[in-house]
Amino acid sequence: MLVGGKGTRLRPLTLSAPKPLLPTAGVPFLAHQLARAAAAGITHVVLATSYRAEMFTEAFGDGSALGLFIDYVYEPTPLGTGGGIRNAAGLLRGGPDDPVVVLNGDILSGHDLAAQVDLHRDHGAAVTLHLVKVDDPARYGVVPTGAAGRVTAFLEKKANPPTNKINAGCYVFRRSVIDEIPAGRPVSVERETFPALIEADAVVMGYASDTYWLDVGTPEAFVRGSCDVVLGHLLSPAMPGECGEALLLASATVADDARVTGGTVLGVGSRVGNGAVVHGSVVFDSAAIGAGAVVRDSIVGRGARIGDGAALTGVVIGDDAVVGPGNELMHGARVWPGVRLEQTSIRFSSDA
Ligand code: GTP
């Protein structure tokens, strides 16, 4: 599992924790992937770490709590997707022809991982990529396939692409292909390894699926992913509770006349005050939402405080930040950790 990225698009949340460890539907994001891997019969996982590497060991240890053996490798300087996979090669336990599943650490996917491995074996492929169809393929590099699902090219982002299938960030490699990736320097699988395999006429297969898939790299997608798991749109064996409109972790409290809906998670010890509305949001541990506040499609960081009557829509509030009473923050606003936005003090002459 590739978990070494800095997660810059999710700042400021990723200043204190790497993206794969951000609380998602009540557990670190990666727990959902690890649980799905275990459910697909995987027993040994290597986490390819770089940014905030020590936090992964603290979170998952040797993996025994999840029924897995987890090993860790570290890149002092990030080696990119291909370099990260190569760096993990020394810890892989299979033989040269055995399949190795590689997952990007920021994907929520409901596809049948075991079926992807079966397709890979059946075709004796060098690599088998999970592919998903998107509505807006011009925003991505696309992956056209030919007869029987064989990948024919990796095309860069362009207008009017010939297919709507994109690389979904989950690969099955033949072990020997990983050993051939150059060691000790940055390599991108998307830009270097896969195009070179196709050029060399190696068998690169596409496993296309229509099941749930989401890249949680942006704040909007991150919130949506968490809510989708809570709502049960993607069933995750790691979800700590029943699916429904809200997931309340230990000692979270909600005033009787407050409404918490849309797959919201309330973290450990968080509080929602009288008459507040929290919809489709992720509220981290120990955060507090004041009376009458309205929080929609937003992330409220650990220990952050949202004042009475404040209104937040589609925003990210960093850890321990304070949004004073009555403030209104809209789409895309991000408040850095510890920042205090006090009560609105601008007055207009007509107010007097
Ligand atoms: P952004 O900075 O917001 O683009 O996020 P990111 O750093 O996570 O990059 P991206 O979303 O492209 O990465 C996809 C996956 O690969 C994530 O799970 C990353 O953790 C992982 N990843 C990206 N670069 C590296 C790297 O250099 N080494 C390792 N081991 N993993 C990486």
XYZ file of N, CA, C and O in Angstrom, residues 255-333:
316
model
N -27.417 17.617 21.477
C -28.575 18.167 22.192
C -29.866 17.622 21.565
O -29.905 17.335 20.360
N -30.906 17.504 22.393
C -32.140 16.849 21.945
C -32.718 17.450 20.680
O -33.244 16.752 19.830
N -32.642 18.765 20.557
C -33.282 19.391 19.403
C -32.287 19.701 18.273
O -32.597 20.457 17.363
N -31.108 19.123 18.335
C -30.146 19.279 17.228
C -30.391 18.165 16.209
O -30.980 17.130 16.541
N -29.955 18.388 14.968
C -30.117 17.350 13.932
C -28.759 16.997 13.341
O -28.014 17.882 12.914
N -28.447 15.717 13.337
C -27.162 15.236 12.781
C -27.494 14.199 11.725
O -28.015 13.123 12.047
N -27.224 14.504 10.466
C -27.739 13.682 9.357
C -26.713 13.560 8.221
O -25.620 14.094 8.295
N -27.136 12.849 7.168
C -26.362 12.808 5.918
C -25.052 12.050 6.017
O -24.130 12.296 5.264
N -24.969 11.090 6.976
C -23.742 10.297 7.098
C -22.659 10.984 7.905
O -21.494 10.593 7.832
N -23.042 11.972 8.700
C -22.069 12.695 9.547
C -21.436 11.763 10.576
O -22.102 10.888 11.121
N -20.151 11.971 10.838
C -19.497 11.294 11.961
C -19.208 12.334 13.030
O -18.664 13.398 12.726
N -19.540 12.012 14.261
C -19.141 12.854 15.400
C -18.065 12.105 16.176
O -18.303 10.988 16.668
N -16.877 12.702 16.260
C -15.740 12.047 16.888
C -15.887 11.903 18.391
O -16.807 12.469 19.005
N -14.968 11.177 18.974
C -14.976 10.896 20.414
C -15.025 12.214 21.196
O -14.235 13.126 20.950
N -15.981 12.316 22.105
C -16.065 13.478 22.994
C -16.499 14.757 22.315
O -16.406 15.830 22.909
N -16.988 14.695 21.084
C -17.432 15.935 20.422
C -18.846 16.283 20.897
O -19.563 15.430 21.430
N -19.227 17.561 20.684
C -20.518 18.017 21.206
C -21.256 18.844 20.175
O -20.634 19.672 19.486
N -22.569 18.640 20.097
C -23.396 19.446 19.192
C -24.480 20.103 20.046
O -25.239 19.418 20.745
N -24.562 21.426 19.976
C -25.443 22.173 20.874
C -26.891 22.277 20.410
O -27.254 21.822 19.307
N -27.696 22.939 21.232
C -29.137 23.074 20.987
C -29.441 23.650 19.613
O -28.878 24.667 19.221
N -30.342 22.995 18.910
C -30.847 23.543 17.653
C -29.836 23.538 16.514
O -30.138 24.041 15.422
N -28.665 22.993 16.724
C -27.659 22.979 15.649
C -28.042 21.939 14.599
O -28.768 20.978 14.876
N -27.551 22.154 13.382
C -27.752 21.188 12.287
C -26.368 20.810 11.775
O -25.569 21.685 11.419
N -26.075 19.524 11.753
C -24.807 19.055 11.175
C -25.163 18.020 10.120
O -25.753 16.978 10.423
N -24.843 18.330 8.881
C -25.266 17.452 7.784
C -24.057 17.090 6.906
O -23.278 17.963 6.532
N -23.922 15.814 6.577
C -22.908 15.369 5.625
C -21.513 15.832 5.957
O -20.771 16.243 5.068
N -21.120 15.726 7.218
C -19.844 16.296 7.648
C -19.031 15.298 8.462
O -19.535 14.256 8.872
N -17.752 15.650 8.668
C -16.882 14.848 9.521
C -16.409 15.754 10.649
O -15.736 16.761 10.405
N -16.786 15.411 11.862
C -16.401 16.196 13.039
C -15.407 15.347 13.827
O -15.732 14.243 14.264
N -14.184 15.838 13.950
C -13.129 15.064 14.605
C -13.329 15.084 16.130
O -14.166 15.827 16.660
N -12.501 14.295 16.802
C -12.609 14.136 18.264
C -12.556 15.494 18.978
O -11.818 16.399 18.571
N -13.326 15.591 20.046
C -13.292 16.728 20.987
C -13.697 18.063 20.373
O -13.459 19.119 20.966
N -14.266 18.067 19.168
C -14.718 19.332 18.573
C -16.083 19.694 19.164
O -16.813 18.829 19.653
N -16.424 20.992 19.102
C -17.714 21.426 19.647
C -18.429 22.326 18.649
O -17.820 23.247 18.099
N -19.711 22.041 18.438
C -20.536 22.847 17.531
C -21.565 23.563 18.406
O -22.330 22.907 19.123
N -21.586 24.892 18.316
C -22.431 25.669 19.216
C -23.914 25.619 18.877
O -24.324 25.137 17.811
N -24.706 26.173 19.778
C -26.165 26.192 19.611
C -26.539 26.940 18.334
O -25.970 27.987 18.023
N -27.454 26.370 17.589
C -27.975 27.050 16.399
C -27.005 27.112 15.225
O -27.328 27.683 14.184
N -25.832 26.543 15.363
C -24.877 26.557 14.239
C -25.368 25.593 13.161
O -26.100 24.635 13.440
N -24.979 25.878 11.908
C -25.323 24.983 10.806
C -24.021 24.588 10.114
O -23.286 25.450 9.626
N -23.722 23.302 10.079
C -22.477 22.806 9.481
C -22.860 21.796 8.404
O -23.498 20.782 8.689
N -22.517 22.100 7.158
C -22.853 21.194 6.055
C -21.607 20.865 5.250
O -20.802 21.753 4.979
N -21.490 19.614 4.817
C -20.446 19.182 3.874
C -19.063 19.665 4.293
O -18.258 20.048 3.449
N -18.784 19.659 5.565
C -17.550 20.262 6.073
C -16.778 19.289 6.956
O -17.306 18.276 7.402
N -15.505 19.653 7.188
C -14.661 18.895 8.100
C -14.305 19.824 9.257
O -13.800 20.931 9.031
N -14.566 19.375 10.468
C -14.253 20.180 11.651
C -13.156 19.434 12.407
O -13.356 18.312 12.877
N -11.974 20.053 12.486
C -10.792 19.392 13.041
C -10.893 19.113 14.524
O -11.779 19.614 15.235
N -9.944 18.332 14.979
C -9.873 17.903 16.382
C -9.839 19.118 17.312
O -9.053 20.045 17.118
N -10.724 19.129 18.284
C -10.719 20.190 19.286
C -11.163 21.550 18.779
O -11.086 22.536 19.513
N -11.619 21.631 17.538
C -12.061 22.931 17.006
C -13.392 23.316 17.654
O -14.150 22.455 18.111
N -13.654 24.644 17.692
C -14.913 25.101 18.286
C -15.652 26.007 17.313
O -15.078 26.982 16.800
N -16.896 25.662 17.062
C -17.731 26.442 16.153
C -18.759 27.165 17.013
O -19.543 26.524 17.718
N -18.749 28.500 16.926
C -19.584 29.288 17.832
C -21.076 29.200 17.525
O -21.490 28.756 16.448
N -21.868 29.679 18.471
C -23.325 29.667 18.321
C -23.715 30.407 17.045
O -23.190 31.495 16.747
N -24.622 29.825 16.314
C -25.181 30.501 15.143
C -24.243 30.622 13.954
O -24.600 31.215 12.938
N -23.057 30.051 14.026
C -22.140 30.111 12.870
C -22.695 29.219 11.762
O -23.454 28.282 12.020
N -22.335 29.531 10.519
C -22.814 28.734 9.381
C -21.616 28.339 8.524
O -20.877 29.198 8.045
N -21.410 27.033 8.340
C -20.287 26.528 7.551
C -20.835 25.637 6.439
O -21.618 24.736 6.711
N -20.410 25.875 5.216
C -20.807 25.003 4.108
C -19.590 24.690 3.254
O -18.954 25.604 2.715
N -19.222 23.414 3.169
C -18.119 23.005 2.304
C -16.785 23.585 2.703
O -16.009 24.028 1.863
N -16.468 23.576 4.007
C -15.213 24.175 4.460
C -14.410 23.184 5.315
O -14.924 22.151 5.745
N -13.142 23.528 5.529
C -12.266 22.718 6.372
C -11.802 23.583 7.528
O -11.219 24.653 7.318
N -12.072 23.139 8.742
C -11.636 23.871 9.934
C -10.516 23.058 10.583
O -10.722 21.892 10.950
N -9.346 23.649 10.706
C -8.190 22.937 11.249
C -8.337 22.618 12.727
O -9.205 23.173 13.421
N -7.460 21.759 13.229
C -7.481 21.351 14.628
C -7.391 22.585 15.537
O -6.607 23.506 15.279
N -8.180 22.578 16.587
C -8.145 23.609 17.638
C -8.451 25.019 17.138
O -8.216 25.997 17.861
N -8.940 25.164 15.907
C -9.337 26.494 15.430
C -10.655 26.889 16.097
O -11.406 26.038 16.579
N -10.908 28.199 16.131
C -12.147 28.689 16.733
C -12.857 29.574 15.720
O -12.279 30.534 15.212
N -14.107 29.223 15.417
C -14.932 30.073 14.550
C -15.940 30.740 15.475
O -16.806 30.069 16.035
N -15.804 32.027 15.651
C -16.642 32.729 16.613
C -18.106 32.728 16.211
O -18.446 32.457 15.059
N -18.978 33.080 17.173
C -20.423 33.059 16.933
C -20.796 33.900 15.719
O -20.234 34.977 15.511
N -21.718 33.408 14.937
C -22.289 34.199 13.851
C -21.452 34.255 12.587
O -21.907 34.765 11.565
N -20.238 33.740 12.581
C -19.438 33.766 11.351
C -20.044 32.852 10.300
O -20.642 31.823 10.606
N -19.832 33.225 9.046
C -20.336 32.408 7.941
C -19.169 32.115 7.014
O -18.507 33.038 6.535
N -18.891 30.855 6.794
C -17.784 30.454 5.908
C -18.352 29.553 4.823
O -19.098 28.619 5.115
N -17.959 29.835 3.580
C -18.580 29.107 2.473
C -17.550 28.316 1.683
O -16.367 28.318 1.993
N -18.034 27.733 0.619
C -17.329 26.772 -0.227
C -15.833 26.990 -0.366
O -15.387 28.012 -0.866
N -15.075 25.990 0.036
C -13.634 25.996 -0.189
C -12.825 26.715 0.873
O -11.600 26.622 0.866
N -13.472 27.417 1.806
C -12.694 28.130 2.834
C -11.965 27.117 3.720
O -12.483 26.047 4.016
